[in-house]
């Protein structure tokens, strides 16, 4: 870019950037101490935020302790009946909703496990077919074919 084009596009390009000077009261040491004090004493949050790794480690540690207590027999697994109910909603409705949600989750888990088993079966069948084809073409040895 030529200098004339720069001054055309940016009319203040050639002028140095000047920052405004702060007023006298802003430079007083007592005010800066007060501002520093306020910056460090303002209520930000009750406790420091944990990183994702710290949260994960804490959750894993808690789960291990819980599993150890369950294995030792000193604690029992948490059942849905032991959960506190929402009183203003109606205990029966709340229990029904919890039961329905648990049943839906179990069905979903069973369906997923069935899908994974079927997927593994199909994969095994496909590998077996491919190995048979390779053996028929002479690419795979008989040991490979029988090993499957």
PDB file of N, CA and C in Angstrom, residues 45-138:
ATOM      1  N   UNK A  45     -17.338 -16.733  44.237  1.00  0.00           N
ATOM      2  CA  UNK A  45     -18.070 -17.986  44.393  1.00  0.00           C
ATOM      3  C   UNK A  45     -17.711 -18.569  45.744  1.00  0.00           C
ATOM      4  N   UNK A  46     -18.568 -19.419  46.235  1.00  0.00           N
ATOM      5  CA  UNK A  46     -18.355 -19.972  47.568  1.00  0.00           C
ATOM      6  C   UNK A  46     -17.160 -20.913  47.622  1.00  0.00           C
ATOM      7  N   UNK A  47     -16.944 -21.658  46.569  1.00  0.00           N
ATOM      8  CA  UNK A  47     -15.804 -22.569  46.574  1.00  0.00           C
ATOM      9  C   UNK A  47     -15.143 -22.532  45.200  1.00  0.00           C
ATOM     10  N   UNK A  48     -13.892 -22.872  45.136  1.00  0.00           N
ATOM     11  CA  UNK A  48     -13.211 -22.814  43.838  1.00  0.00           C
ATOM     12  C   UNK A  48     -13.770 -23.862  42.890  1.00  0.00           C
ATOM     13  N   UNK A  49     -13.772 -23.557  41.642  1.00  0.00           N
ATOM     14  CA  UNK A  49     -14.285 -24.486  40.636  1.00  0.00           C
ATOM     15  C   UNK A  49     -13.272 -25.590  40.399  1.00  0.00           C
ATOM     16  N   UNK A  50     -13.783 -26.799  40.284  1.00  0.00           N
ATOM     17  CA  UNK A  50     -12.908 -27.940  40.038  1.00  0.00           C
ATOM     18  C   UNK A  50     -12.789 -28.167  38.543  1.00  0.00           C
ATOM     19  N   UNK A  51     -11.619 -28.602  38.141  1.00  0.00           N
ATOM     20  CA  UNK A  51     -11.439 -28.930  36.736  1.00  0.00           C
ATOM     21  C   UNK A  51     -12.144 -30.253  36.455  1.00  0.00           C
ATOM     22  N   UNK A  52     -12.290 -30.563  35.179  1.00  0.00           N
ATOM     23  CA  UNK A  52     -12.965 -31.804  34.788  1.00  0.00           C
ATOM     24  C   UNK A  52     -12.209 -33.023  35.304  1.00  0.00           C
ATOM     25  N   UNK A  53     -10.881 -32.959  35.269  1.00  0.00           N
ATOM     26  CA  UNK A  53     -10.072 -34.088  35.756  1.00  0.00           C
ATOM     27  C   UNK A  53     -10.286 -34.287  37.256  1.00  0.00           C
ATOM     28  N   UNK A  54     -10.328 -33.172  38.003  1.00  0.00           N
ATOM     29  CA  UNK A  54     -10.524 -33.265  39.446  1.00  0.00           C
ATOM     30  C   UNK A  54     -11.912 -33.809  39.762  1.00  0.00           C
ATOM     31  N   UNK A  55     -12.921 -33.365  39.017  1.00  0.00           N
ATOM     32  CA  UNK A  55     -14.273 -33.870  39.230  1.00  0.00           C
ATOM     33  C   UNK A  55     -14.336 -35.365  38.947  1.00  0.00           C
ATOM     34  N   UNK A  56     -13.703 -35.775  37.853  1.00  0.00           N
ATOM     35  CA  UNK A  56     -13.710 -37.189  37.489  1.00  0.00           C
ATOM     36  C   UNK A  56     -12.997 -38.015  38.542  1.00  0.00           C
ATOM     37  N   UNK A  57     -11.848 -37.532  39.003  1.00  0.00           N
ATOM     38  CA  UNK A  57     -11.098 -38.264  40.025  1.00  0.00           C
ATOM     39  C   UNK A  57     -11.906 -38.359  41.316  1.00  0.00           C
ATOM     40  N   UNK A  58     -12.573 -37.280  41.673  1.00  0.00           N
ATOM     41  CA  UNK A  58     -13.386 -37.271  42.887  1.00  0.00           C
ATOM     42  C   UNK A  58     -14.547 -38.265  42.761  1.00  0.00           C
ATOM     43  N   UNK A  59     -15.187 -38.276  41.599  1.00  0.00           N
ATOM     44  CA  UNK A  59     -16.312 -39.187  41.383  1.00  0.00           C
ATOM     45  C   UNK A  59     -15.850 -40.643  41.418  1.00  0.00           C
ATOM     46  N   UNK A  60     -14.693 -40.920  40.802  1.00  0.00           N
ATOM     47  CA  UNK A  60     -14.159 -42.286  40.795  1.00  0.00           C
ATOM     48  C   UNK A  60     -13.813 -42.714  42.216  1.00  0.00           C
ATOM     49  N   UNK A  61     -13.202 -41.820  42.978  1.00  0.00           N
ATOM     50  CA  UNK A  61     -12.848 -42.134  44.364  1.00  0.00           C
ATOM     51  C   UNK A  61     -14.104 -42.407  45.196  1.00  0.00           C
ATOM     52  N   UNK A  62     -15.121 -41.582  45.016  1.00  0.00           N
ATOM     53  CA  UNK A  62     -16.376 -41.775  45.740  1.00  0.00           C
ATOM     54  C   UNK A  62     -17.011 -43.116  45.385  1.00  0.00           C
ATOM     55  N   UNK A  63     -16.996 -43.448  44.095  1.00  0.00           N
ATOM     56  CA  UNK A  63     -17.601 -44.711  43.655  1.00  0.00           C
ATOM     57  C   UNK A  63     -16.838 -45.900  44.223  1.00  0.00           C
ATOM     58  N   UNK A  64     -15.498 -45.819  44.281  1.00  0.00           N
ATOM     59  CA  UNK A  64     -14.702 -46.907  44.853  1.00  0.00           C
ATOM     60  C   UNK A  64     -15.023 -47.094  46.336  1.00  0.00           C
ATOM     61  N   UNK A  65     -15.125 -45.979  47.069  1.00  0.00           N
ATOM     62  CA  UNK A  65     -15.471 -46.067  48.489  1.00  0.00           C
ATOM     63  C   UNK A  65     -16.850 -46.702  48.668  1.00  0.00           C
ATOM     64  N   UNK A  66     -17.787 -46.284  47.827  1.00  0.00           N
ATOM     65  CA  UNK A  66     -19.146 -46.812  47.909  1.00  0.00           C
ATOM     66  C   UNK A  66     -19.165 -48.309  47.603  1.00  0.00           C
ATOM     67  N   UNK A  67     -18.425 -48.724  46.555  1.00  0.00           N
ATOM     68  CA  UNK A  67     -18.358 -50.140  46.206  1.00  0.00           C
ATOM     69  C   UNK A  67     -17.708 -50.953  47.318  1.00  0.00           C
ATOM     70  N   UNK A  68     -16.682 -50.373  47.960  1.00  0.00           N
ATOM     71  CA  UNK A  68     -16.018 -51.065  49.060  1.00  0.00           C
ATOM     72  C   UNK A  68     -16.978 -51.251  50.232  1.00  0.00           C
ATOM     73  N   UNK A  69     -17.778 -50.225  50.531  1.00  0.00           N
ATOM     74  CA  UNK A  69     -18.757 -50.331  51.608  1.00  0.00           C
ATOM     75  C   UNK A  69     -19.836 -51.364  51.282  1.00  0.00           C
ATOM     76  N   UNK A  70     -20.264 -51.385  50.027  1.00  0.00           N
ATOM     77  CA  UNK A  70     -21.272 -52.363  49.621  1.00  0.00           C
ATOM     78  C   UNK A  70     -20.707 -53.769  49.717  1.00  0.00           C
ATOM     79  N   UNK A  71     -19.448 -53.938  49.272  1.00  0.00           N
ATOM     80  CA  UNK A  71     -18.814 -55.251  49.345  1.00  0.00           C
ATOM     81  C   UNK A  71     -18.623 -55.693  50.796  1.00  0.00           C
ATOM     82  N   UNK A  72     -18.326 -54.750  51.680  1.00  0.00           N
ATOM     83  CA  UNK A  72     -18.124 -55.078  53.088  1.00  0.00           C
ATOM     84  C   UNK A  72     -19.453 -55.364  53.785  1.00  0.00           C
ATOM     85  N   UNK A  73     -20.537 -54.966  53.183  1.00  0.00           N
ATOM     86  CA  UNK A  73     -21.843 -55.223  53.765  1.00  0.00           C
ATOM     87  C   UNK A  73     -22.299 -54.157  54.738  1.00  0.00           C
ATOM     88  N   UNK A  74     -21.512 -53.095  54.884  1.00  0.00           N
ATOM     89  CA  UNK A  74     -21.895 -52.040  55.829  1.00  0.00           C
ATOM     90  C   UNK A  74     -22.888 -51.068  55.218  1.00  0.00           C
ATOM     91  N   UNK A  75     -22.965 -51.052  53.910  1.00  0.00           N
ATOM     92  CA  UNK A  75     -23.927 -50.173  53.246  1.00  0.00           C
ATOM     93  C   UNK A  75     -24.674 -50.988  52.214  1.00  0.00           C
ATOM     94  N   UNK A  76     -25.873 -50.595  51.926  1.00  0.00           N
ATOM     95  CA  UNK A  76     -26.626 -51.320  50.907  1.00  0.00           C
ATOM     96  C   UNK A  76     -26.745 -50.453  49.664  1.00  0.00           C
ATOM     97  N   UNK A  77     -27.046 -51.119  48.569  1.00  0.00           N
ATOM     98  CA  UNK A  77     -27.220 -50.378  47.334  1.00  0.00           C
ATOM     99  C   UNK A  77     -28.430 -49.466  47.477  1.00  0.00           C
ATOM    100  N   UNK A  78     -28.321 -48.308  46.851  1.00  0.00           N
ATOM    101  CA  UNK A  78     -29.421 -47.347  46.951  1.00  0.00           C
ATOM    102  C   UNK A  78     -30.559 -47.839  46.065  1.00  0.00           C
ATOM    103  N   UNK A  79     -31.718 -47.991  46.665  1.00  0.00           N
ATOM    104  CA  UNK A  79     -32.895 -48.423  45.941  1.00  0.00           C
ATOM    105  C   UNK A  79     -33.754 -47.194  45.682  1.00  0.00           C
ATOM    106  N   UNK A  80     -34.649 -47.305  44.729  1.00  0.00           N
ATOM    107  CA  UNK A  80     -35.478 -46.138  44.417  1.00  0.00           C
ATOM    108  C   UNK A  80     -36.421 -45.827  45.565  1.00  0.00           C
ATOM    109  N   UNK A  81     -36.768 -46.838  46.374  1.00  0.00           N
ATOM    110  CA  UNK A  81     -37.661 -46.590  47.510  1.00  0.00           C
ATOM    111  C   UNK A  81     -36.970 -45.772  48.598  1.00  0.00           C
ATOM    112  N   UNK A  82     -35.648 -45.825  48.636  1.00  0.00           N
ATOM    113  CA  UNK A  82     -34.908 -45.084  49.653  1.00  0.00           C
ATOM    114  C   UNK A  82     -34.724 -43.612  49.284  1.00  0.00           C
ATOM    115  N   UNK A  83     -35.004 -43.295  48.043  1.00  0.00           N
ATOM    116  CA  UNK A  83     -34.818 -41.911  47.597  1.00  0.00           C
ATOM    117  C   UNK A  83     -35.887 -41.021  48.227  1.00  0.00           C
ATOM    118  N   UNK A  84     -35.531 -39.816  48.633  1.00  0.00           N
ATOM    119  CA  UNK A  84     -36.546 -38.910  49.161  1.00  0.00           C
ATOM    120  C   UNK A  84     -37.533 -38.515  48.059  1.00  0.00           C
ATOM    121  N   UNK A  85     -38.775 -38.491  48.397  1.00  0.00           N
ATOM    122  CA  UNK A  85     -39.816 -38.193  47.410  1.00  0.00           C
ATOM    123  C   UNK A  85     -40.118 -36.693  47.413  1.00  0.00           C
ATOM    124  N   UNK A  86     -40.619 -36.233  46.308  1.00  0.00           N
ATOM    125  CA  UNK A  86     -41.050 -34.839  46.227  1.00  0.00           C
ATOM    126  C   UNK A  86     -42.452 -34.794  46.828  1.00  0.00           C
ATOM    127  N   UNK A  87     -42.587 -34.147  47.958  1.00  0.00           N
ATOM    128  CA  UNK A  87     -43.827 -34.239  48.718  1.00  0.00           C
ATOM    129  C   UNK A  87     -44.998 -33.533  48.047  1.00  0.00           C
ATOM    130  N   UNK A  88     -44.739 -32.398  47.441  1.00  0.00           N
ATOM    131  CA  UNK A  88     -45.853 -31.640  46.884  1.00  0.00           C
ATOM    132  C   UNK A  88     -46.312 -32.190  45.532  1.00  0.00           C
ATOM    133  N   UNK A  89     -45.664 -33.188  45.004  1.00  0.00           N
ATOM    134  CA  UNK A  89     -46.055 -33.728  43.715  1.00  0.00           C
ATOM    135  C   UNK A  89     -47.005 -34.901  43.876  1.00  0.00           C
ATOM    136  N   UNK A  90     -46.911 -35.605  44.988  1.00  0.00           N
ATOM    137  CA  UNK A  90     -47.734 -36.792  45.173  1.00  0.00           C
ATOM    138  C   UNK A  90     -46.835 -38.004  45.125  1.00  0.00           C
ATOM    139  N   UNK A  91     -46.746 -38.716  46.228  1.00  0.00           N
ATOM    140  CA  UNK A  91     -45.775 -39.803  46.340  1.00  0.00           C
ATOM    141  C   UNK A  91     -46.032 -40.906  45.330  1.00  0.00           C
ATOM    142  N   UNK A  92     -47.283 -41.277  45.136  1.00  0.00           N
ATOM    143  CA  UNK A  92     -47.578 -42.375  44.216  1.00  0.00           C
ATOM    144  C   UNK A  92     -47.207 -42.025  42.785  1.00  0.00           C
ATOM    145  N   UNK A  93     -47.540 -40.816  42.369  1.00  0.00           N
ATOM    146  CA  UNK A  93     -47.190 -40.397  41.014  1.00  0.00           C
ATOM    147  C   UNK A  93     -45.682 -40.346  40.842  1.00  0.00           C
ATOM    148  N   UNK A  94     -45.007 -39.852  41.873  1.00  0.00           N
ATOM    149  CA  UNK A  94     -43.554 -39.741  41.803  1.00  0.00           C
ATOM    150  C   UNK A  94     -42.924 -41.132  41.703  1.00  0.00           C
ATOM    151  N   UNK A  95     -43.417 -42.061  42.523  1.00  0.00           N
ATOM    152  CA  UNK A  95     -42.905 -43.432  42.468  1.00  0.00           C
ATOM    153  C   UNK A  95     -43.190 -44.061  41.111  1.00  0.00           C
ATOM    154  N   UNK A  96     -44.362 -43.797  40.574  1.00  0.00           N
ATOM    155  CA  UNK A  96     -44.717 -44.351  39.267  1.00  0.00           C
ATOM    156  C   UNK A  96     -43.788 -43.807  38.192  1.00  0.00           C
ATOM    157  N   UNK A  97     -43.520 -42.520  38.255  1.00  0.00           N
ATOM    158  CA  UNK A  97     -42.615 -41.929  37.265  1.00  0.00           C
ATOM    159  C   UNK A  97     -41.211 -42.488  37.399  1.00  0.00           C
ATOM    160  N   UNK A  98     -40.732 -42.622  38.647  1.00  0.00           N
ATOM    161  CA  UNK A  98     -39.392 -43.184  38.861  1.00  0.00           C
ATOM    162  C   UNK A  98     -39.340 -44.614  38.359  1.00  0.00           C
ATOM    163  N   UNK A  99     -40.378 -45.402  38.677  1.00  0.00           N
ATOM    164  CA  UNK A  99     -40.414 -46.792  38.230  1.00  0.00           C
ATOM    165  C   UNK A  99     -40.431 -46.892  36.721  1.00  0.00           C
ATOM    166  N   UNK A 100     -41.216 -46.034  36.077  1.00  0.00           N
ATOM    167  CA  UNK A 100     -41.285 -46.038  34.618  1.00  0.00           C
ATOM    168  C   UNK A 100     -39.944 -45.646  34.015  1.00  0.00           C
ATOM    169  N   UNK A 101     -39.290 -44.671  34.617  1.00  0.00           N
ATOM    170  CA  UNK A 101     -37.992 -44.226  34.100  1.00  0.00           C
ATOM    171  C   UNK A 101     -36.948 -45.329  34.256  1.00  0.00           C
ATOM    172  N   UNK A 102     -36.969 -46.015  35.400  1.00  0.00           N
ATOM    173  CA  UNK A 102     -36.004 -47.098  35.629  1.00  0.00           C
ATOM    174  C   UNK A 102     -36.264 -48.241  34.662  1.00  0.00           C
ATOM    175  N   UNK A 103     -37.543 -48.584  34.467  1.00  0.00           N
ATOM    176  CA  UNK A 103     -37.898 -49.667  33.553  1.00  0.00           C
ATOM    177  C   UNK A 103     -37.472 -49.330  32.118  1.00  0.00           C
ATOM    178  N   UNK A 104     -37.693 -48.077  31.710  1.00  0.00           N
ATOM    179  CA  UNK A 104     -37.299 -47.649  30.365  1.00  0.00           C
ATOM    180  C   UNK A 104     -35.787 -47.728  30.199  1.00  0.00           C
ATOM    181  N   UNK A 105     -35.055 -47.336  31.242  1.00  0.00           N
ATOM    182  CA  UNK A 105     -33.596 -47.389  31.169  1.00  0.00           C
ATOM    183  C   UNK A 105     -33.110 -48.835  31.082  1.00  0.00           C
ATOM    184  N   UNK A 106     -33.739 -49.721  31.855  1.00  0.00           N
ATOM    185  CA  UNK A 106     -33.352 -51.135  31.791  1.00  0.00           C
ATOM    186  C   UNK A 106     -33.652 -51.733  30.433  1.00  0.00           C
ATOM    187  N   UNK A 107     -34.820 -51.398  29.857  1.00  0.00           N
ATOM    188  CA  UNK A 107     -35.168 -51.891  28.524  1.00  0.00           C
ATOM    189  C   UNK A 107     -34.191 -51.381  27.474  1.00  0.00           C
ATOM    190  N   UNK A 108     -33.834 -50.135  27.600  1.00  0.00           N
ATOM    191  CA  UNK A 108     -32.884 -49.536  26.648  1.00  0.00           C
ATOM    192  C   UNK A 108     -31.530 -50.235  26.752  1.00  0.00           C
ATOM    193  N   UNK A 109     -31.095 -50.513  27.995  1.00  0.00           N
ATOM    194  CA  UNK A 109     -29.825 -51.196  28.204  1.00  0.00           C
ATOM    195  C   UNK A 109     -29.872 -52.604  27.632  1.00  0.00           C
ATOM    196  N   UNK A 110     -30.974 -53.319  27.858  1.00  0.00           N
ATOM    197  CA  UNK A 110     -31.115 -54.677  27.334  1.00  0.00           C
ATOM    198  C   UNK A 110     -31.112 -54.671  25.810  1.00  0.00           C
ATOM    199  N   UNK A 111     -31.812 -53.710  25.227  1.00  0.00           N
ATOM    200  CA  UNK A 111     -31.863 -53.598  23.765  1.00  0.00           C
ATOM    201  C   UNK A 111     -30.466 -53.322  23.201  1.00  0.00           C
ATOM    202  N   UNK A 112     -29.714 -52.461  23.895  1.00  0.00           N
ATOM    203  CA  UNK A 112     -28.364 -52.124  23.439  1.00  0.00           C
ATOM    204  C   UNK A 112     -27.443 -53.347  23.541  1.00  0.00           C
ATOM    205  N   UNK A 113     -27.563 -54.097  24.637  1.00  0.00           N
ATOM    206  CA  UNK A 113     -26.742 -55.306  24.788  1.00  0.00           C
ATOM    207  C   UNK A 113     -27.078 -56.330  23.710  1.00  0.00           C
ATOM    208  N   UNK A 114     -28.365 -56.457  23.398  1.00  0.00           N
ATOM    209  CA  UNK A 114     -28.791 -57.376  22.333  1.00  0.00           C
ATOM    210  C   UNK A 114     -28.199 -56.937  20.989  1.00  0.00           C
ATOM    211  N   UNK A 115     -28.228 -55.612  20.744  1.00  0.00           N
ATOM    212  CA  UNK A 115     -27.660 -55.076  19.510  1.00  0.00           C
ATOM    213  C   UNK A 115     -26.163 -55.364  19.431  1.00  0.00           C
ATOM    214  N   UNK A 116     -25.448 -55.175  20.553  1.00  0.00           N
ATOM    215  CA  UNK A 116     -24.006 -55.432  20.552  1.00  0.00           C
ATOM    216  C   UNK A 116     -23.704 -56.908  20.308  1.00  0.00           C
ATOM    217  N   UNK A 117     -24.503 -57.795  20.897  1.00  0.00           N
ATOM    218  CA  UNK A 117     -24.302 -59.232  20.693  1.00  0.00           C
ATOM    219  C   UNK A 117     -24.550 -59.594  19.233  1.00  0.00           C
ATOM    220  N   UNK A 118     -25.606 -59.028  18.657  1.00  0.00           N
ATOM    221  CA  UNK A 118     -25.913 -59.300  17.255  1.00  0.00           C
ATOM    222  C   UNK A 118     -24.814 -58.745  16.351  1.00  0.00           C
ATOM    223  N   UNK A 119     -24.306 -57.592  16.691  1.00  0.00           N
ATOM    224  CA  UNK A 119     -23.237 -56.967  15.903  1.00  0.00           C
ATOM    225  C   UNK A 119     -21.981 -57.836  15.941  1.00  0.00           C
ATOM    226  N   UNK A 120     -21.636 -58.355  17.130  1.00  0.00           N
ATOM    227  CA  UNK A 120     -20.464 -59.220  17.256  1.00  0.00           C
ATOM    228  C   UNK A 120     -20.663 -60.509  16.461  1.00  0.00           C
ATOM    229  N   UNK A 121     -21.874 -61.062  16.487  1.00  0.00           N
ATOM    230  CA  UNK A 121     -22.180 -62.291  15.748  1.00  0.00           C
ATOM    231  C   UNK A 121     -22.022 -62.056  14.250  1.00  0.00           C
ATOM    232  N   UNK A 122     -22.579 -60.939  13.765  1.00  0.00           N
ATOM    233  CA  UNK A 122     -22.470 -60.619  12.338  1.00  0.00           C
ATOM    234  C   UNK A 122     -21.017 -60.408  11.930  1.00  0.00           C
ATOM    235  N   UNK A 123     -20.255 -59.771  12.806  1.00  0.00           N
ATOM    236  CA  UNK A 123     -18.837 -59.542  12.511  1.00  0.00           C
ATOM    237  C   UNK A 123     -18.104 -60.869  12.402  1.00  0.00           C
ATOM    238  N   UNK A 124     -18.391 -61.778  13.327  1.00  0.00           N
ATOM    239  CA  UNK A 124     -17.755 -63.101  13.306  1.00  0.00           C
ATOM    240  C   UNK A 124     -18.136 -63.858  12.037  1.00  0.00           C
ATOM    241  N   UNK A 125     -19.419 -63.806  11.658  1.00  0.00           N
ATOM    242  CA  UNK A 125     -19.863 -64.489  10.442  1.00  0.00           C
ATOM    243  C   UNK A 125     -19.186 -63.902   9.214  1.00  0.00           C
ATOM    244  N   UNK A 126     -19.067 -62.595   9.179  1.00  0.00           N
ATOM    245  CA  UNK A 126     -18.433 -61.929   8.023  1.00  0.00           C
ATOM    246  C   UNK A 126     -16.968 -62.323   7.909  1.00  0.00           C
ATOM    247  N   UNK A 127     -16.263 -62.325   9.049  1.00  0.00           N
ATOM    248  CA  UNK A 127     -14.852 -62.725   9.025  1.00  0.00           C
ATOM    249  C   UNK A 127     -14.722 -64.175   8.575  1.00  0.00           C
ATOM    250  N   UNK A 128     -15.633 -65.013   9.030  1.00  0.00           N
ATOM    251  CA  UNK A 128     -15.602 -66.422   8.644  1.00  0.00           C
ATOM    252  C   UNK A 128     -15.830 -66.578   7.143  1.00  0.00           C
ATOM    253  N   UNK A 129     -16.806 -65.855   6.605  1.00  0.00           N
ATOM    254  CA  UNK A 129     -17.066 -65.903   5.159  1.00  0.00           C
ATOM    255  C   UNK A 129     -15.853 -65.429   4.366  1.00  0.00           C
ATOM    256  N   UNK A 130     -15.280 -64.308   4.806  1.00  0.00           N
ATOM    257  CA  UNK A 130     -14.114 -63.775   4.088  1.00  0.00           C
ATOM    258  C   UNK A 130     -12.950 -64.760   4.122  1.00  0.00           C
ATOM    259  N   UNK A 131     -12.752 -65.414   5.283  1.00  0.00           N
ATOM    260  CA  UNK A 131     -11.660 -66.378   5.401  1.00  0.00           C
ATOM    261  C   UNK A 131     -11.912 -67.593   4.511  1.00  0.00           C
ATOM    262  N   UNK A 132     -13.180 -68.034   4.444  1.00  0.00           N
ATOM    263  CA  UNK A 132     -13.505 -69.146   3.547  1.00  0.00           C
ATOM    264  C   UNK A 132     -13.206 -68.783   2.106  1.00  0.00           C
ATOM    265  N   UNK A 133     -13.568 -67.579   1.715  1.00  0.00           N
ATOM    266  CA  UNK A 133     -13.305 -67.127   0.343  1.00  0.00           C
ATOM    267  C   UNK A 133     -11.807 -67.069   0.080  1.00  0.00           C
ATOM    268  N   UNK A 134     -11.066 -66.521   1.054  1.00  0.00           N
ATOM    269  CA  UNK A 134      -9.606 -66.443   0.879  1.00  0.00           C
ATOM    270  C   UNK A 134      -8.998 -67.840   0.795  1.00  0.00           C
ATOM    271  N   UNK A 135      -9.507 -68.757   1.597  1.00  0.00           N
ATOM    272  CA  UNK A 135      -8.995 -70.130   1.554  1.00  0.00           C
ATOM    273  C   UNK A 135      -9.324 -70.775   0.220  1.00  0.00           C
ATOM    274  N   UNK A 136     -10.531 -70.497  -0.304  1.00  0.00           N
ATOM    275  CA  UNK A 136     -10.920 -71.057  -1.600  1.00  0.00           C
ATOM    276  C   UNK A 136     -10.034 -70.516  -2.709  1.00  0.00           C
ATOM    277  N   UNK A 137      -9.616 -69.273  -2.600  1.00  0.00           N
ATOM    278  CA  UNK A 137      -8.729 -68.689  -3.620  1.00  0.00           C
ATOM    279  C   UNK A 137      -7.283 -69.091  -3.402  1.00  0.00           C
ATOM    280  N   UNK A 138      -6.997 -69.675  -2.242  1.00  0.00           N
ATOM    281  CA  UNK A 138      -5.629 -70.098  -1.965  1.00  0.00           C
ATOM    282  C   UNK A 138      -4.801 -69.041  -1.260  1.00  0.00           C
TER     283      UNK A 138
END
